[in-house]
CSV table of C-alpha atoms in Angstrom, one decimal:
chain,number,residue,atom,x,y,z
Y,1,UNK,CA,-10.0,9.3,-49.2
Y,2,UNK,CA,-8.1,6.0,-48.5
Y,3,UNK,CA,-6.6,6.1,-52.0
Y,4,UNK,CA,-5.2,9.6,-51.3
Y,5,UNK,CA,-3.8,8.5,-47.9
Y,6,UNK,CA,-2.2,5.4,-49.5
Y,7,UNK,CA,-0.5,7.6,-52.2
Y,8,UNK,CA,0.8,9.9,-49.6
Y,9,UNK,CA,2.2,7.0,-47.5
Y,10,UNK,CA,3.8,5.5,-50.6
Y,11,UNK,CA,5.5,8.8,-51.4
Y,12,UNK,CA,6.7,9.2,-47.8
Y,13,UNK,CA,8.3,5.7,-47.8
Y,14,UNK,CA,9.9,6.0,-51.2
Y,15,UNK,CA,11.5,9.3,-50.4
Y,16,UNK,CA,13.0,8.3,-47.0
Y,17,UNK,CA,16.2,6.6,-46.0
Y,18,UNK,CA,15.5,7.0,-42.2
Y,19,UNK,CA,12.3,5.3,-41.3
Y,20,UNK,CA,11.7,3.9,-37.8
Y,21,UNK,CA,8.7,1.6,-37.2
Y,22,UNK,CA,7.0,1.3,-33.8
Y,23,UNK,CA,4.6,-1.6,-33.6
Y,24,UNK,CA,2.1,-3.2,-31.2
Y,25,UNK,CA,-0.1,-6.3,-30.9
Y,26,UNK,CA,-2.0,-5.5,-34.2
Y,27,UNK,CA,1.1,-6.4,-36.2
Y,28,UNK,CA,0.9,-9.9,-34.8
Y,29,UNK,CA,-2.8,-10.5,-34.7
Y,30,UNK,CA,-2.7,-10.9,-38.5
Y,31,UNK,CA,-0.4,-13.9,-37.9
Y,32,UNK,CA,-3.0,-15.5,-35.6
Y,33,UNK,CA,-1.5,-14.3,-32.3
Y,34,UNK,CA,-4.2,-13.1,-29.9
Y,35,UNK,CA,-4.3,-9.6,-28.6
Y,36,UNK,CA,-5.2,-8.7,-25.0
Y,37,UNK,CA,-7.4,-5.7,-25.7
Y,38,UNK,CA,-9.3,-6.4,-28.9
Y,39,UNK,CA,-12.9,-7.5,-28.7
Y,40,UNK,CA,-12.0,-11.1,-29.5
Y,41,UNK,CA,-8.7,-11.0,-27.6
Y,42,UNK,CA,-7.6,-12.7,-24.4
Y,43,UNK,CA,-9.8,-10.7,-22.1
Y,44,UNK,CA,-12.8,-12.6,-23.4
Y,45,UNK,CA,-11.4,-16.1,-22.8
Y,46,UNK,CA,-12.3,-18.2,-19.8
Y,47,UNK,CA,-9.7,-18.1,-17.0
Y,48,UNK,CA,-10.0,-17.6,-13.3
Y,49,UNK,CA,-8.0,-14.3,-13.4
Y,50,UNK,CA,-7.7,-11.6,-16.1
Y,51,UNK,CA,-4.5,-11.9,-18.2
Y,52,UNK,CA,-3.0,-8.8,-16.7
Y,53,UNK,CA,-3.2,-10.4,-13.3
Y,54,UNK,CA,-1.8,-13.8,-14.5
Y,55,UNK,CA,1.0,-12.1,-16.4
Y,56,UNK,CA,2.2,-10.1,-13.4
Y,57,UNK,CA,5.4,-10.6,-11.4
Y,58,UNK,CA,3.4,-11.1,-8.2
Y,59,UNK,CA,1.3,-13.9,-9.8
Y,60,UNK,CA,4.3,-15.5,-11.4
Y,61,UNK,CA,5.9,-15.8,-7.9
Y,62,UNK,CA,2.7,-16.8,-6.0
Y,63,UNK,CA,1.0,-19.1,-8.5
Y,64,UNK,CA,3.6,-20.3,-11.0
Y,65,UNK,CA,1.6,-23.4,-11.9
Y,66,UNK,CA,-1.3,-21.3,-13.1
Y,67,UNK,CA,1.0,-18.8,-14.7
Y,68,UNK,CA,2.6,-21.5,-16.9
Y,69,UNK,CA,-0.7,-23.2,-17.7
Y,70,UNK,CA,-1.9,-19.8,-19.1
Y,71,UNK,CA,1.5,-19.0,-20.7
Y,72,UNK,CA,1.8,-22.3,-22.6
Y,73,UNK,CA,-1.8,-22.1,-23.7
Y,74,UNK,CA,-2.0,-18.5,-24.8
Y,75,UNK,CA,1.5,-17.0,-25.2
Y,76,UNK,CA,3.5,-19.7,-27.0
Y,77,UNK,CA,2.1,-19.5,-30.6
Y,78,UNK,CA,5.3,-21.2,-32.0
Y,79,UNK,CA,3.7,-22.1,-35.4
Y,80,UNK,CA,2.8,-18.5,-36.2
Y,81,UNK,CA,4.4,-17.1,-39.4
Y,82,UNK,CA,5.4,-13.5,-40.3
Y,83,UNK,CA,2.7,-11.7,-42.2
Y,84,UNK,CA,2.9,-9.1,-45.0
Y,85,UNK,CA,3.7,-6.3,-42.5
Y,86,UNK,CA,6.7,-8.1,-41.0
Y,87,UNK,CA,7.9,-9.0,-44.5
Y,88,UNK,CA,7.6,-5.4,-45.8
Y,89,UNK,CA,9.5,-4.0,-42.9
Y,90,UNK,CA,12.3,-6.5,-43.5
Y,91,UNK,CA,12.4,-5.5,-47.1
Y,92,UNK,CA,12.6,-1.8,-46.3
Y,93,UNK,CA,15.6,-2.5,-44.0
Y,94,UNK,CA,17.3,-4.4,-46.8
Y,95,UNK,CA,16.7,-1.5,-49.2
Y,96,UNK,CA,18.2,0.9,-46.7
Y,97,UNK,CA,15.0,2.8,-46.0
Y,98,UNK,CA,14.3,1.5,-42.5
Y,99,UNK,CA,16.7,1.9,-39.6
Y,100,UNK,CA,15.0,0.0,-36.8
Y,101,UNK,CA,11.8,-1.8,-35.7
Y,102,UNK,CA,10.7,-1.1,-32.2
Y,103,UNK,CA,8.1,-3.6,-31.0
Y,104,UNK,CA,5.9,-4.3,-28.0
Y,105,UNK,CA,5.4,-7.9,-29.2
Y,106,UNK,CA,7.2,-10.9,-27.8
Y,107,UNK,CA,6.8,-13.4,-30.6
Y,108,UNK,CA,10.1,-12.9,-32.6
Y,109,UNK,CA,8.2,-12.7,-35.9
Y,110,UNK,CA,10.1,-9.6,-37.1
Y,111,UNK,CA,13.3,-11.5,-36.8
Y,112,UNK,CA,11.7,-14.5,-38.5
Y,113,UNK,CA,10.8,-12.2,-41.4
Y,114,UNK,CA,14.4,-11.1,-41.8
Y,115,UNK,CA,14.6,-7.9,-39.8
Y,116,UNK,CA,17.9,-7.4,-38.2
Y,117,UNK,CA,17.6,-4.3,-36.0
Y,118,UNK,CA,14.7,-5.2,-33.7
Y,119,UNK,CA,14.3,-3.6,-30.3
Y,120,UNK,CA,12.0,-5.7,-28.2
Y,121,UNK,CA,10.6,-3.5,-25.4
Y,122,UNK,CA,8.8,-6.4,-23.7
Y,123,UNK,CA,11.3,-9.2,-24.3
Y,124,UNK,CA,10.7,-12.5,-26.2
Y,125,UNK,CA,9.1,-15.8,-25.5
Y,126,UNK,CA,11.9,-17.4,-27.5
Y,127,UNK,CA,14.4,-16.7,-24.7
Y,128,UNK,CA,14.1,-18.4,-21.3
Y,129,UNK,CA,16.6,-18.5,-18.5
Y,130,UNK,CA,17.2,-20.4,-15.3
Y,131,UNK,CA,16.9,-17.9,-12.5
Y,132,UNK,CA,19.5,-19.8,-10.5
Y,133,UNK,CA,22.3,-20.5,-13.0
Y,134,UNK,CA,21.3,-18.5,-16.1
Y,135,UNK,CA,21.2,-21.4,-18.5
Y,136,UNK,CA,19.3,-20.7,-21.7
Y,137,UNK,CA,16.2,-22.7,-22.8
Y,138,UNK,CA,14.2,-22.2,-26.0
Y,139,UNK,CA,10.4,-21.8,-26.2
Y,140,UNK,CA,9.9,-25.4,-27.4
Y,141,UNK,CA,11.4,-26.6,-24.1
Y,142,UNK,CA,8.9,-24.5,-22.1
Y,143,UNK,CA,6.0,-25.6,-24.3
Y,144,UNK,CA,6.8,-29.3,-24.0
Y,145,UNK,CA,7.6,-29.2,-20.2
Y,146,UNK,CA,4.9,-29.8,-17.6
Y,147,UNK,CA,4.0,-27.7,-14.5
Y,148,UNK,CA,6.7,-25.2,-13.5
Y,149,UNK,CA,9.7,-25.8,-15.7
Y,150,UNK,CA,12.9,-26.4,-13.9
Y,151,UNK,CA,16.6,-26.4,-14.9
Y,152,UNK,CA,18.9,-29.3,-14.3
Y,153,UNK,CA,20.4,-27.3,-11.4
Y,154,UNK,CA,16.9,-27.1,-9.8
Y,155,UNK,CA,16.3,-23.4,-10.5
Y,156,UNK,CA,13.0,-22.2,-12.0
Y,157,UNK,CA,13.1,-21.3,-15.7
Y,158,UNK,CA,11.6,-17.8,-16.4
Y,159,UNK,CA,10.6,-16.5,-19.8
Y,160,UNK,CA,12.7,-13.4,-20.9
Y,161,UNK,CA,9.4,-11.4,-21.0
Y,162,UNK,CA,8.7,-8.2,-19.2
Y,163,UNK,CA,5.8,-9.0,-16.9
Y,164,UNK,CA,3.4,-6.5,-15.4
Y,165,UNK,CA,5.1,-4.8,-12.4
Y,166,UNK,CA,8.5,-5.3,-13.9
Y,167,UNK,CA,10.6,-2.5,-15.4
Y,168,UNK,CA,11.5,-2.3,-19.1
Y,169,UNK,CA,15.2,-2.7,-20.0
Y,170,UNK,CA,16.5,0.8,-19.9
Y,171,UNK,CA,19.3,0.1,-22.4
Y,172,UNK,CA,16.7,-0.9,-25.0
Y,173,UNK,CA,14.5,2.1,-24.1
Y,174,UNK,CA,17.4,4.5,-24.5
Y,175,UNK,CA,18.3,2.9,-27.9
Y,176,UNK,CA,14.6,3.2,-29.0
Y,177,UNK,CA,14.5,6.9,-27.9
Y,178,UNK,CA,17.7,7.5,-29.9
Y,179,UNK,CA,16.3,5.9,-33.1
Y,180,UNK,CA,13.0,7.7,-32.8
Y,181,UNK,CA,14.5,11.1,-32.0
Y,182,UNK,CA,16.7,10.9,-35.1
Y,183,UNK,CA,14.1,9.4,-37.5
Y,184,UNK,CA,12.9,11.3,-40.6
Y,185,UNK,CA,9.7,9.2,-40.7
Y,186,UNK,CA,8.1,7.5,-37.7
Y,187,UNK,CA,5.4,4.9,-38.6
Y,188,UNK,CA,3.4,3.5,-35.8
Y,189,UNK,CA,1.3,0.5,-36.5
Y,190,UNK,CA,-1.0,-2.0,-34.8
Y,191,UNK,CA,-1.2,-0.2,-31.4
Y,192,UNK,CA,-3.8,1.9,-29.7
Y,193,UNK,CA,-1.0,3.8,-27.9
Y,194,UNK,CA,-2.4,3.3,-24.4
Y,195,UNK,CA,0.4,1.1,-22.8
Y,196,UNK,CA,3.0,3.2,-21.0
Y,197,UNK,CA,5.9,3.7,-20.8
Y,198,UNK,CA,6.1,2.4,-24.4
Y,199,UNK,CA,3.4,4.7,-25.8
Y,200,UNK,CA,5.3,7.7,-24.5
Y,201,UNK,CA,8.2,7.0,-26.9
Y,202,UNK,CA,6.5,8.9,-29.7
Y,203,UNK,CA,7.0,12.1,-27.7
Y,204,UNK,CA,10.7,11.9,-28.7
Y,205,UNK,CA,9.9,12.1,-32.4
Y,206,UNK,CA,11.1,15.5,-33.8
Y,207,UNK,CA,10.1,15.2,-37.4
Y,208,UNK,CA,7.0,16.1,-39.4
Y,209,UNK,CA,6.2,12.7,-40.9
Y,210,UNK,CA,4.4,10.9,-38.1
Y,211,UNK,CA,2.2,8.1,-39.6
Y,212,UNK,CA,-0.3,6.1,-37.7
Y,213,UNK,CA,-1.6,2.8,-39.2
Y,214,UNK,CA,-4.3,1.1,-37.2
Y,215,UNK,CA,-7.7,-0.5,-37.6
Y,216,UNK,CA,-9.3,1.7,-35.0
Y,217,UNK,CA,-8.6,5.3,-33.9
Y,218,UNK,CA,-5.7,5.9,-31.5
Y,219,UNK,CA,-5.0,8.3,-28.7
Y,220,UNK,CA,-2.7,10.2,-30.9
Y,221,UNK,CA,-4.5,10.5,-34.2
Y,222,UNK,CA,-4.9,14.3,-33.7
Y,223,UNK,CA,-1.1,14.9,-33.7
Y,224,UNK,CA,-0.3,12.6,-36.6
Y,225,UNK,CA,0.7,13.9,-40.0
Y,226,UNK,CA,-1.0,11.0,-41.7
Y,227,UNK,CA,-3.5,8.4,-40.4
Y,228,UNK,CA,-4.3,5.3,-42.5
Y,229,UNK,CA,-7.1,3.1,-41.1
Y,230,UNK,CA,-7.2,-0.6,-41.9
Y,231,UNK,CA,-5.4,-3.9,-41.8
Y,232,UNK,CA,-1.6,-3.2,-41.5
Y,233,UNK,CA,-0.8,-6.3,-43.5
Y,234,UNK,CA,-3.0,-5.2,-46.4
Y,235,UNK,CA,-1.8,-1.6,-46.3
Y,236,UNK,CA,1.9,-2.5,-46.2
Y,237,UNK,CA,1.6,-5.2,-48.9
Y,238,UNK,CA,0.1,-2.4,-51.2
Y,239,UNK,CA,3.2,-0.2,-50.7
């Protein structure tokens, strides 16, 4: 059965010049970046609060020391390298098959793999700005600082990451909707499609080649035109 699905996926990719990829945490876990919701993900680590509490706007304001302790320890995986899925997507873009990558991940690995059109729904750990003067700081600066990182002007440096309780960037959302609604093929990978509003983006797809690639079943398997179960890196490297 898997062989048949792989052949169908290969055919879909080879015959398209307008693919859009929408990816979640599962794309990055194969590069060693932990996932919140998987069985060995961040929820099963030892912290005084669950990750969704720590990574909220309220917690960032009320308890910035603990926020940054967690953030440095769990979110800044700066030695992670792109895996086969990232590299294949960048290859498809170079070949003119893929128009955009839309990602829920904040690690910058798609860009590191060579992808140029990447829409980051939840921001990036690689960008950090002083809340007072707007000065830019890279992720290494945050990692190597202690306590709450401060700018030379005295302002707090905040990661350019969408925390829980914060709104997504509407310009990026609109661009993502535009790419998805015009796509010939929409491939969704490494996400269980439970985090909204991002998961709702697939409702804008108008085509008939909706492909879901994930290790476990998703909330939308029943509406997909093709479901391929397994490691996204292994599946993409075979294409």
